[in-house]
Amino acid sequence: MSTLQLKDLYDGFRDPGVIRGLAKLINEEAKLLGRPINIMEVCGGHTHSIMKYGLPQLMPGNIKFIHGPGCPVCIMPKERIDHAYVLSQQDDVILVTLGDMIKVPGSKGSLQDARAKGADVRFVYSPLDAVKIALENPEKKVVFFAIGFETTAPMTVALIDTVLKRGIKNIFFHINHVTVPEVMVELIDSRDEHVDSYNNRIDAFLGPSHVSVITGAKIYEKFPKEYNRPVVVSGFEPVDVMEAILMLIRQFNEERCELEIQYKRLVSHEGNLKAQQLIEKYFEKADLFKWRGLGNIPQSGYRLKSIYEELDAEKLYADILPKEEIEDHKLCICGDILRGMANPPECTIFGTACKPSSPLGSCMVSSEGACAAYYKYGNLIS
Amino acid sequence: MCLSIPSKVVQIDKEQNVAVVDTMGVTRKAGLDLVEEGSIEVGDYVLIHIGFVMNKIDEEDAMESLKVYNEILEKLDEQEREKLVLEDDDCGNRTT
């Protein structure tokens, strides 16, 4: 018999009383900490929740949030957006993508600009919507510009699987899927130019929610073991985040350094095995993927396996896709923000030259970016 | 892109391999391609992401968390009440 109601799930994990209760416990237990603790939430969804529910204001002075690179739109380099732009300029191409991607400017403009100039660019809610577009436009080539972390990679492969099973001949893929553990290693290993030492600002990680639903918590095993950074996989709701922080503080107070799962109602150690198998069937790791603001990170992105190259838009259109490197805006400090070395208000153009209506940096473009979250919820702009 | 709300499965279309779900009163369809066949049933609570069921919400774990949260709430309320009573007793600090 079912005892759980949707209301429990909507309300239970947002209860203001519970949030206050957890804040009290956090404040009490944080008094026992020997030193201040910086907790990086890797995932942009967490950044959004933390700002929306005002969680930094509930924290004691020795607990600080630092915001990580977990927003698929924020980390997309201009070079890749230019690929999408150029593809959209082909007369016989319908370019299909998800989310905020169409708003992010590359060096030639955004996909939204391309659409305004007459290109056929379409935003879809689900990758499978591309099938309908392809069937309705048999004379066109539909290019799916695939973005996102381990969370959305399985949805792209489900589309690939459908395309092959149904023998659809006019859908092609431009793959931009990236993976979380490699960028976490990069953040720990990278040098902090401001203090001329390795990045020691990150004391602990809040593990991403939806990525972990697919991959399982197992992908973070090496962080407590090899890098001495505890990880607690947390849900998105404010109560989830507060409980995960309490779990991290208790680890420090009890001198433990472990991988724990707070988000047990959805995340297991092994994850969604069917999704993982589908990814393995169609994707392999690319040697390098360039992250906006962070540069090239080895083994941090997926590409289509060569046996499926007839579906690969990057190979099909290799002759027309631009190859030059592009610099980011000089005053934008998105790179430092994505590395957890700066907070959005430290940027000289935050809220002035750069705001959601006229973003210069990717952290402001995406609704999940740290700058956009600060702008919307931070109450920092008069 | 990542924020999702739990949904309740109200119908399963095995032929199309999709579930019809209720998300806060809104009915929508979600692909079942990423979950093992037969693992999702009507009445289950699921997490949907960009048109696919990603996973089933474990009812036992969800209920367990909610139970712990209620205990925190009750315990702290008791402490808060006790604090108020003690403060009230501490008449010496009162100016009126």
mmCIF file with all atom_site columns, N, CA and C in Angstrom, chain B residues 2-65:
data_model
loop_
_atom_site.group_PDB
_atom_site.id
_atom_site.type_symbol
_atom_site.label_atom_id
_atom_site.label_alt_id
_atom_site.label_comp_id
_atom_site.label_asym_id
_atom_site.label_entity_id
_atom_site.label_seq_id
_atom_site.pdbx_PDB_ins_code
_atom_site.Cartn_x
_atom_site.Cartn_y
_atom_site.Cartn_z
_atom_site.occupancy
_atom_site.B_iso_or_equiv
_atom_site.pdbx_formal_charge
_atom_site.auth_seq_id
_atom_site.auth_comp_id
_atom_site.auth_asym_id
_atom_site.auth_atom_id
_atom_site.pdbx_PDB_model_num
ATOM 1   N N  . CYS B 1 2  ? 18.376 21.577 -14.527 1.00 0.00 ? 2  CYS B N  1
ATOM 2   C CA . CYS B 1 2  ? 18.373 20.379 -13.682 1.00 0.00 ? 2  CYS B CA 1
ATOM 3   C C  . CYS B 1 2  ? 17.211 20.284 -12.699 1.00 0.00 ? 2  CYS B C  1
ATOM 4   N N  . LEU B 1 3  ? 16.588 21.386 -12.339 1.00 0.00 ? 3  LEU B N  1
ATOM 5   C CA . LEU B 1 3  ? 15.575 21.298 -11.285 1.00 0.00 ? 3  LEU B CA 1
ATOM 6   C C  . LEU B 1 3  ? 14.365 20.499 -11.743 1.00 0.00 ? 3  LEU B C  1
ATOM 7   N N  . SER B 1 4  ? 13.986 19.520 -10.970 1.00 0.00 ? 4  SER B N  1
ATOM 8   C CA . SER B 1 4  ? 12.830 18.700 -11.325 1.00 0.00 ? 4  SER B CA 1
ATOM 9   C C  . SER B 1 4  ? 11.946 18.498 -10.127 1.00 0.00 ? 4  SER B C  1
ATOM 10  N N  . ILE B 1 5  ? 10.701 18.248 -10.405 1.00 0.00 ? 5  ILE B N  1
ATOM 11  C CA . ILE B 1 5  ? 9.711  18.025 -9.348  1.00 0.00 ? 5  ILE B CA 1
ATOM 12  C C  . ILE B 1 5  ? 9.264  16.567 -9.456  1.00 0.00 ? 5  ILE B C  1
ATOM 13  N N  . PRO B 1 6  ? 9.046  15.904 -8.323  1.00 0.00 ? 6  PRO B N  1
ATOM 14  C CA . PRO B 1 6  ? 8.606  14.505 -8.401  1.00 0.00 ? 6  PRO B CA 1
ATOM 15  C C  . PRO B 1 6  ? 7.254  14.373 -9.122  1.00 0.00 ? 6  PRO B C  1
ATOM 16  N N  . SER B 1 7  ? 7.084  13.259 -9.792  1.00 0.00 ? 7  SER B N  1
ATOM 17  C CA . SER B 1 7  ? 5.844  13.008 -10.525 1.00 0.00 ? 7  SER B CA 1
ATOM 18  C C  . SER B 1 7  ? 5.281  11.655 -10.126 1.00 0.00 ? 7  SER B C  1
ATOM 19  N N  . LYS B 1 8  ? 3.944  11.530 -10.249 1.00 0.00 ? 8  LYS B N  1
ATOM 20  C CA . LYS B 1 8  ? 3.304  10.258 -9.941  1.00 0.00 ? 8  LYS B CA 1
ATOM 21  C C  . LYS B 1 8  ? 2.866  9.594  -11.243 1.00 0.00 ? 8  LYS B C  1
ATOM 22  N N  . VAL B 1 9  ? 3.187  8.312  -11.381 1.00 0.00 ? 9  VAL B N  1
ATOM 23  C CA . VAL B 1 9  ? 2.819  7.579  -12.600 1.00 0.00 ? 9  VAL B CA 1
ATOM 24  C C  . VAL B 1 9  ? 1.327  7.254  -12.529 1.00 0.00 ? 9  VAL B C  1
ATOM 25  N N  . VAL B 1 10 ? 0.573  7.697  -13.543 1.00 0.00 ? 10 VAL B N  1
ATOM 26  C CA . VAL B 1 10 ? -0.866 7.418  -13.542 1.00 0.00 ? 10 VAL B CA 1
ATOM 27  C C  . VAL B 1 10 ? -1.261 6.399  -14.617 1.00 0.00 ? 10 VAL B C  1
ATOM 28  N N  . GLN B 1 11 ? -0.384 6.204  -15.601 1.00 0.00 ? 11 GLN B N  1
ATOM 29  C CA . GLN B 1 11 ? -0.717 5.262  -16.673 1.00 0.00 ? 11 GLN B CA 1
ATOM 30  C C  . GLN B 1 11 ? 0.576  4.832  -17.356 1.00 0.00 ? 11 GLN B C  1
ATOM 31  N N  . ILE B 1 12 ? 0.586  3.583  -17.860 1.00 0.00 ? 12 ILE B N  1
ATOM 32  C CA . ILE B 1 12 ? 1.766  3.140  -18.614 1.00 0.00 ? 12 ILE B CA 1
ATOM 33  C C  . ILE B 1 12 ? 1.326  2.625  -19.976 1.00 0.00 ? 12 ILE B C  1
ATOM 34  N N  . ASP B 1 13 ? 1.965  3.131  -21.028 1.00 0.00 ? 13 ASP B N  1
ATOM 35  C CA . ASP B 1 13 ? 1.675  2.694  -22.385 1.00 0.00 ? 13 ASP B CA 1
ATOM 36  C C  . ASP B 1 13 ? 2.847  1.830  -22.830 1.00 0.00 ? 13 ASP B C  1
ATOM 37  N N  . LYS B 1 14 ? 2.644  0.496  -22.731 1.00 0.00 ? 14 LYS B N  1
ATOM 38  C CA . LYS B 1 14 ? 3.757  -0.424 -23.005 1.00 0.00 ? 14 LYS B CA 1
ATOM 39  C C  . LYS B 1 14 ? 4.162  -0.393 -24.466 1.00 0.00 ? 14 LYS B C  1
ATOM 40  N N  . GLU B 1 15 ? 3.193  -0.205 -25.352 1.00 0.00 ? 15 GLU B N  1
ATOM 41  C CA . GLU B 1 15 ? 3.477  -0.197 -26.782 1.00 0.00 ? 15 GLU B CA 1
ATOM 42  C C  . GLU B 1 15 ? 4.433  0.950  -27.157 1.00 0.00 ? 15 GLU B C  1
ATOM 43  N N  . GLN B 1 16 ? 4.116  2.143  -26.639 1.00 0.00 ? 16 GLN B N  1
ATOM 44  C CA . GLN B 1 16 ? 4.942  3.324  -26.934 1.00 0.00 ? 16 GLN B CA 1
ATOM 45  C C  . GLN B 1 16 ? 6.148  3.418  -25.988 1.00 0.00 ? 16 GLN B C  1
ATOM 46  N N  . ASN B 1 17 ? 6.151  2.590  -24.942 1.00 0.00 ? 17 ASN B N  1
ATOM 47  C CA . ASN B 1 17 ? 7.172  2.638  -23.892 1.00 0.00 ? 17 ASN B CA 1
ATOM 48  C C  . ASN B 1 17 ? 7.247  4.015  -23.231 1.00 0.00 ? 17 ASN B C  1
ATOM 49  N N  . VAL B 1 18 ? 6.071  4.568  -22.910 1.00 0.00 ? 18 VAL B N  1
ATOM 50  C CA . VAL B 1 18 ? 6.023  5.844  -22.191 1.00 0.00 ? 18 VAL B CA 1
ATOM 51  C C  . VAL B 1 18 ? 5.101  5.729  -20.970 1.00 0.00 ? 18 VAL B C  1
ATOM 52  N N  . ALA B 1 19 ? 5.362  6.585  -19.993 1.00 0.00 ? 19 ALA B N  1
ATOM 53  C CA . ALA B 1 19 ? 4.503  6.678  -18.811 1.00 0.00 ? 19 ALA B CA 1
ATOM 54  C C  . ALA B 1 19 ? 3.765  8.013  -18.870 1.00 0.00 ? 19 ALA B C  1
ATOM 55  N N  . VAL B 1 20 ? 2.502  8.001  -18.470 1.00 0.00 ? 20 VAL B N  1
ATOM 56  C CA . VAL B 1 20 ? 1.774  9.250  -18.288 1.00 0.00 ? 20 VAL B CA 1
ATOM 57  C C  . VAL B 1 20 ? 1.906  9.590  -16.808 1.00 0.00 ? 20 VAL B C  1
ATOM 58  N N  . VAL B 1 21 ? 2.394  10.793 -16.507 1.00 0.00 ? 21 VAL B N  1
ATOM 59  C CA . VAL B 1 21 ? 2.665  11.153 -15.113 1.00 0.00 ? 21 VAL B CA 1
ATOM 60  C C  . VAL B 1 21 ? 1.937  12.432 -14.728 1.00 0.00 ? 21 VAL B C  1
ATOM 61  N N  . ASP B 1 22 ? 1.701  12.546 -13.420 1.00 0.00 ? 22 ASP B N  1
ATOM 62  C CA . ASP B 1 22 ? 1.083  13.749 -12.864 1.00 0.00 ? 22 ASP B CA 1
ATOM 63  C C  . ASP B 1 22 ? 2.169  14.497 -12.086 1.00 0.00 ? 22 ASP B C  1
ATOM 64  N N  . THR B 1 23 ? 2.472  15.714 -12.553 1.00 0.00 ? 23 THR B N  1
ATOM 65  C CA . THR B 1 23 ? 3.465  16.541 -11.865 1.00 0.00 ? 23 THR B CA 1
ATOM 66  C C  . THR B 1 23 ? 2.751  17.773 -11.329 1.00 0.00 ? 23 THR B C  1
ATOM 67  N N  . MET B 1 24 ? 2.504  17.798 -10.066 1.00 0.00 ? 24 MET B N  1
ATOM 68  C CA . MET B 1 24 ? 1.780  18.905 -9.422  1.00 0.00 ? 24 MET B CA 1
ATOM 69  C C  . MET B 1 24 ? 0.498  19.247 -10.183 1.00 0.00 ? 24 MET B C  1
ATOM 70  N N  . GLY B 1 25 ? -0.230 18.213 -10.591 1.00 0.00 ? 25 GLY B N  1
ATOM 71  C CA . GLY B 1 25 ? -1.508 18.436 -11.253 1.00 0.00 ? 25 GLY B CA 1
ATOM 72  C C  . GLY B 1 25 ? -1.412 18.570 -12.769 1.00 0.00 ? 25 GLY B C  1
ATOM 73  N N  . VAL B 1 26 ? -0.171 18.644 -13.292 1.00 0.00 ? 26 VAL B N  1
ATOM 74  C CA . VAL B 1 26 ? 0.004  18.734 -14.747 1.00 0.00 ? 26 VAL B CA 1
ATOM 75  C C  . VAL B 1 26 ? 0.297  17.336 -15.288 1.00 0.00 ? 26 VAL B C  1
ATOM 76  N N  . THR B 1 27 ? -0.479 16.940 -16.304 1.00 0.00 ? 27 THR B N  1
ATOM 77  C CA . THR B 1 27 ? -0.258 15.617 -16.877 1.00 0.00 ? 27 THR B CA 1
ATOM 78  C C  . THR B 1 27 ? 0.694  15.726 -18.067 1.00 0.00 ? 27 THR B C  1
ATOM 79  N N  . ARG B 1 28 ? 1.689  14.843 -18.082 1.00 0.00 ? 28 ARG B N  1
ATOM 80  C CA . ARG B 1 28 ? 2.610  14.831 -19.230 1.00 0.00 ? 28 ARG B CA 1
ATOM 81  C C  . ARG B 1 28 ? 3.127  13.421 -19.453 1.00 0.00 ? 28 ARG B C  1
ATOM 82  N N  . LYS B 1 29 ? 3.792  13.242 -20.595 1.00 0.00 ? 29 LYS B N  1
ATOM 83  C CA . LYS B 1 29 ? 4.317  11.922 -20.931 1.00 0.00 ? 29 LYS B CA 1
ATOM 84  C C  . LYS B 1 29 ? 5.827  11.895 -20.753 1.00 0.00 ? 29 LYS B C  1
ATOM 85  N N  . ALA B 1 30 ? 6.348  10.725 -20.386 1.00 0.00 ? 30 ALA B N  1
ATOM 86  C CA . ALA B 1 30 ? 7.796  10.604 -20.211 1.00 0.00 ? 30 ALA B CA 1
ATOM 87  C C  . ALA B 1 30 ? 8.251  9.233  -20.703 1.00 0.00 ? 30 ALA B C  1
ATOM 88  N N  . GLY B 1 31 ? 9.348  9.218  -21.446 1.00 0.00 ? 31 GLY B N  1
ATOM 89  C CA . GLY B 1 31 ? 9.889  7.979  -22.010 1.00 0.00 ? 31 GLY B CA 1
ATOM 90  C C  . GLY B 1 31 ? 10.409 7.035  -20.928 1.00 0.00 ? 31 GLY B C  1
ATOM 91  N N  . LEU B 1 32 ? 10.236 5.736  -21.172 1.00 0.00 ? 32 LEU B N  1
ATOM 92  C CA . LEU B 1 32 ? 10.702 4.734  -20.208 1.00 0.00 ? 32 LEU B CA 1
ATOM 93  C C  . LEU B 1 32 ? 11.985 4.034  -20.693 1.00 0.00 ? 32 LEU B C  1
ATOM 94  N N  . ASP B 1 33 ? 12.641 4.631  -21.699 1.00 0.00 ? 33 ASP B N  1
ATOM 95  C CA . ASP B 1 33 ? 13.818 3.989  -22.308 1.00 0.00 ? 33 ASP B CA 1
ATOM 96  C C  . ASP B 1 33 ? 14.982 3.787  -21.341 1.00 0.00 ? 33 ASP B C  1
ATOM 97  N N  . LEU B 1 34 ? 15.046 4.586  -20.271 1.00 0.00 ? 34 LEU B N  1
ATOM 98  C CA . LEU B 1 34 ? 16.222 4.513  -19.393 1.00 0.00 ? 34 LEU B CA 1
ATOM 99  C C  . LEU B 1 34 ? 15.985 3.686  -18.126 1.00 0.00 ? 34 LEU B C  1
ATOM 100 N N  . VAL B 1 35 ? 14.822 3.050  -18.040 1.00 0.00 ? 35 VAL B N  1
ATOM 101 C CA . VAL B 1 35 ? 14.579 2.206  -16.853 1.00 0.00 ? 35 VAL B CA 1
ATOM 102 C C  . VAL B 1 35 ? 14.302 0.772  -17.305 1.00 0.00 ? 35 VAL B C  1
ATOM 103 N N  . GLU B 1 36 ? 14.629 -0.178 -16.442 1.00 0.00 ? 36 GLU B N  1
ATOM 104 C CA . GLU B 1 36 ? 14.424 -1.584 -16.788 1.00 0.00 ? 36 GLU B CA 1
ATOM 105 C C  . GLU B 1 36 ? 12.940 -1.842 -17.030 1.00 0.00 ? 36 GLU B C  1
ATOM 106 N N  . GLU B 1 37 ? 12.671 -2.670 -18.014 1.00 0.00 ? 37 GLU B N  1
ATOM 107 C CA . GLU B 1 37 ? 11.292 -2.978 -18.364 1.00 0.00 ? 37 GLU B CA 1
ATOM 108 C C  . GLU B 1 37 ? 10.548 -3.549 -17.150 1.00 0.00 ? 37 GLU B C  1
ATOM 109 N N  . GLY B 1 38 ? 9.373  -3.062 -16.887 1.00 0.00 ? 38 GLY B N  1
ATOM 110 C CA . GLY B 1 38 ? 8.553  -3.589 -15.801 1.00 0.00 ? 38 GLY B CA 1
ATOM 111 C C  . GLY B 1 38 ? 8.915  -3.048 -14.430 1.00 0.00 ? 38 GLY B C  1
ATOM 112 N N  . SER B 1 39 ? 9.949  -2.180 -14.344 1.00 0.00 ? 39 SER B N  1
ATOM 113 C CA . SER B 1 39 ? 10.364 -1.709 -13.015 1.00 0.00 ? 39 SER B CA 1
ATOM 114 C C  . SER B 1 39 ? 9.521  -0.540 -12.518 1.00 0.00 ? 39 SER B C  1
ATOM 115 N N  . ILE B 1 40 ? 8.758  0.080  -13.409 1.00 0.00 ? 40 ILE B N  1
ATOM 116 C CA . ILE B 1 40 ? 7.918  1.215  -13.016 1.00 0.00 ? 40 ILE B CA 1
ATOM 117 C C  . ILE B 1 40 ? 6.451  0.803  -13.123 1.00 0.00 ? 40 ILE B C  1
ATOM 118 N N  . GLU B 1 41 ? 5.701  1.088  -12.041 1.00 0.00 ? 41 GLU B N  1
ATOM 119 C CA . GLU B 1 41 ? 4.287  0.716  -12.041 1.00 0.00 ? 41 GLU B CA 1
ATOM 120 C C  . GLU B 1 41 ? 3.425  1.942  -11.771 1.00 0.00 ? 41 GLU B C  1
ATOM 121 N N  . VAL B 1 42 ? 2.154  1.821  -12.124 1.00 0.00 ? 42 VAL B N  1
ATOM 122 C CA . VAL B 1 42 ? 1.208  2.893  -11.818 1.00 0.00 ? 42 VAL B CA 1
ATOM 123 C C  . VAL B 1 42 ? 1.189  3.103  -10.299 1.00 0.00 ? 42 VAL B C  1
ATOM 124 N N  . GLY B 1 43 ? 1.243  4.356  -9.864  1.00 0.00 ? 43 GLY B N  1
ATOM 125 C CA . GLY B 1 43 ? 1.269  4.663  -8.427  1.00 0.00 ? 43 GLY B CA 1
ATOM 126 C C  . GLY B 1 43 ? 2.663  4.982  -7.926  1.00 0.00 ? 43 GLY B C  1
ATOM 127 N N  . ASP B 1 44 ? 3.695  4.614  -8.711  1.00 0.00 ? 44 ASP B N  1
ATOM 128 C CA . ASP B 1 44 ? 5.069  4.927  -8.300  1.00 0.00 ? 44 ASP B CA 1
ATOM 129 C C  . ASP B 1 44 ? 5.330  6.420  -8.434  1.00 0.00 ? 44 ASP B C  1
ATOM 130 N N  . TYR B 1 45 ? 6.299  6.902  -7.640  1.00 0.00 ? 45 TYR B N  1
ATOM 131 C CA . TYR B 1 45 ? 6.759  8.281  -7.781  1.00 0.00 ? 45 TYR B CA 1
ATOM 132 C C  . TYR B 1 45 ? 8.098  8.243  -8.497  1.00 0.00 ? 45 TYR B C  1
ATOM 133 N N  . VAL B 1 46 ? 8.242  9.120  -9.495  1.00 0.00 ? 46 VAL B N  1
ATOM 134 C CA . VAL B 1 46 ? 9.448  9.067  -10.327 1.00 0.00 ? 46 VAL B CA 1
ATOM 135 C C  . VAL B 1 46 ? 10.046 10.452 -10.502 1.00 0.00 ? 46 VAL B C  1
ATOM 136 N N  . LEU B 1 47 ? 11.321 10.449 -10.902 1.00 0.00 ? 47 LEU B N  1
ATOM 137 C CA . LEU B 1 47 ? 11.984 11.702 -11.253 1.00 0.00 ? 47 LEU B CA 1
ATOM 138 C C  . LEU B 1 47 ? 12.057 11.771 -12.773 1.00 0.00 ? 47 LEU B C  1
ATOM 139 N N  . ILE B 1 48 ? 11.580 12.886 -13.324 1.00 0.00 ? 48 ILE B N  1
ATOM 140 C CA . ILE B 1 48 ? 11.573 13.068 -14.782 1.00 0.00 ? 48 ILE B CA 1
ATOM 141 C C  . ILE B 1 48 ? 12.641 14.104 -15.142 1.00 0.00 ? 48 ILE B C  1
ATOM 142 N N  . HIS B 1 49 ? 13.363 13.841 -16.200 1.00 0.00 ? 49 HIS B N  1
ATOM 143 C CA . HIS B 1 49 ? 14.307 14.849 -16.682 1.00 0.00 ? 49 HIS B CA 1
ATOM 144 C C  . HIS B 1 49 ? 14.280 14.854 -18.199 1.00 0.00 ? 49 HIS B C  1
ATOM 145 N N  . ILE B 1 50 ? 14.146 16.026 -18.773 1.00 0.00 ? 50 ILE B N  1
ATOM 146 C CA . ILE B 1 50 ? 13.998 16.255 -20.216 1.00 0.00 ? 50 ILE B CA 1
ATOM 147 C C  . ILE B 1 50 ? 13.274 15.106 -20.930 1.00 0.00 ? 50 ILE B C  1
ATOM 148 N N  . GLY B 1 51 ? 12.077 14.832 -20.426 1.00 0.00 ? 51 GLY B N  1
ATOM 149 C CA . GLY B 1 51 ? 11.189 13.905 -21.132 1.00 0.00 ? 51 GLY B CA 1
ATOM 150 C C  . GLY B 1 51 ? 11.390 12.433 -20.862 1.00 0.00 ? 51 GLY B C  1
ATOM 151 N N  . PHE B 1 52 ? 12.254 12.100 -19.917 1.00 0.00 ? 52 PHE B N  1
ATOM 152 C CA . PHE B 1 52 ? 12.481 10.684 -19.597 1.00 0.00 ? 52 PHE B CA 1
ATOM 153 C C  . PHE B 1 52 ? 12.335 10.428 -18.097 1.00 0.00 ? 52 PHE B C  1
ATOM 154 N N  . VAL B 1 53 ? 11.844 9.245  -17.759 1.00 0.00 ? 53 VAL B N  1
ATOM 155 C CA . VAL B 1 53 ? 11.891 8.808  -16.365 1.00 0.00 ? 53 VAL B CA 1
ATOM 156 C C  . VAL B 1 53 ? 13.334 8.417  -16.077 1.00 0.00 ? 53 VAL B C  1
ATOM 157 N N  . MET B 1 54 ? 13.952 9.091  -15.076 1.00 0.00 ? 54 MET B N  1
ATOM 158 C CA . MET B 1 54 ? 15.347 8.790  -14.741 1.00 0.00 ? 54 MET B CA 1
ATOM 159 C C  . MET B 1 54 ? 15.448 7.682  -13.709 1.00 0.00 ? 54 MET B C  1
ATOM 160 N N  . ASN B 1 55 ? 14.524 7.697  -12.776 1.00 0.00 ? 55 ASN B N  1
ATOM 161 C CA . ASN B 1 55 ? 14.593 6.725  -11.688 1.00 0.00 ? 55 ASN B CA 1
ATOM 162 C C  . ASN B 1 55 ? 13.303 6.773  -10.878 1.00 0.00 ? 55 ASN B C  1
ATOM 163 N N  . LYS B 1 56 ? 13.078 5.714  -10.124 1.00 0.00 ? 56 LYS B N  1
ATOM 164 C CA . LYS B 1 56 ? 11.930 5.671  -9.221  1.00 0.00 ? 56 LYS B CA 1
ATOM 165 C C  . LYS B 1 56 ? 12.359 6.265  -7.881  1.00 0.00 ? 56 LYS B C  1
ATOM 166 N N  . ILE B 1 57 ? 11.463 7.003  -7.249  1.00 0.00 ? 57 ILE B N  1
ATOM 167 C CA . ILE B 1 57 ? 11.768 7.527  -5.919  1.00 0.00 ? 57 ILE B CA 1
ATOM 168 C C  . ILE B 1 57 ? 11.524 6.414  -4.902  1.00 0.00 ? 57 ILE B C  1
ATOM 169 N N  . ASP B 1 58 ? 12.525 6.151  -4.097  1.00 0.00 ? 58 ASP B N  1
ATOM 170 C CA . ASP B 1 58 ? 12.403 5.082  -3.108  1.00 0.00 ? 58 ASP B CA 1
ATOM 171 C C  . ASP B 1 58 ? 11.529 5.574  -1.963  1.00 0.00 ? 58 ASP B C  1
ATOM 172 N N  . GLU B 1 59 ? 10.338 4.982  -1.882  1.00 0.00 ? 59 GLU B N  1
ATOM 173 C CA . GLU B 1 59 ? 9.338  5.446  -0.925  1.00 0.00 ? 59 GLU B CA 1
ATOM 174 C C  . GLU B 1 59 ? 9.821  5.296  0.513   1.00 0.00 ? 59 GLU B C  1
ATOM 175 N N  . GLU B 1 60 ? 10.462 4.165  0.771   1.00 0.00 ? 60 GLU B N  1
ATOM 176 C CA . GLU B 1 60 ? 10.924 3.891  2.135   1.00 0.00 ? 60 GLU B CA 1
ATOM 177 C C  . GLU B 1 60 ? 11.945 4.944  2.588   1.00 0.00 ? 60 GLU B C  1
ATOM 178 N N  . ASP B 1 61 ? 12.889 5.263  1.692   1.00 0.00 ? 61 ASP B N  1
ATOM 179 C CA . ASP B 1 61 ? 13.908 6.254  2.044   1.00 0.00 ? 61 ASP B CA 1
ATOM 180 C C  . ASP B 1 61 ? 13.316 7.646  2.186   1.00 0.00 ? 61 ASP B C  1
ATOM 181 N N  . ALA B 1 62 ? 12.358 7.969  1.301   1.00 0.00 ? 62 ALA B N  1
ATOM 182 C CA . ALA B 1 62 ? 11.713 9.290  1.393   1.00 0.00 ? 62 ALA B CA 1
ATOM 183 C C  . ALA B 1 62 ? 10.969 9.410  2.718   1.00 0.00 ? 62 ALA B C  1
ATOM 184 N N  . MET B 1 63 ? 10.219 8.357  3.081   1.00 0.00 ? 63 MET B N  1
ATOM 185 C CA . MET B 1 63 ? 9.449  8.394  4.338   1.00 0.00 ? 63 MET B CA 1
ATOM 186 C C  . MET B 1 63 ? 10.377 8.456  5.540   1.00 0.00 ? 63 MET B C  1
ATOM 187 N N  . GLU B 1 64 ? 11.477 7.744  5.475   1.00 0.00 ? 64 GLU B N  1
ATOM 188 C CA . GLU B 1 64 ? 12.447 7.721  6.567   1.00 0.00 ? 64 GLU B CA 1
ATOM 189 C C  . GLU B 1 64 ? 13.015 9.134  6.791   1.00 0.00 ? 64 GLU B C  1
ATOM 190 N N  . SER B 1 65 ? 13.381 9.807  5.674   1.00 0.00 ? 65 SER B N  1
ATOM 191 C CA . SER B 1 65 ? 13.911 11.174 5.798   1.00 0.00 ? 65 SER B CA 1
ATOM 192 C C  . SER B 1 65 ? 12.870 12.086 6.429   1.00 0.00 ? 65 SER B C  1
#
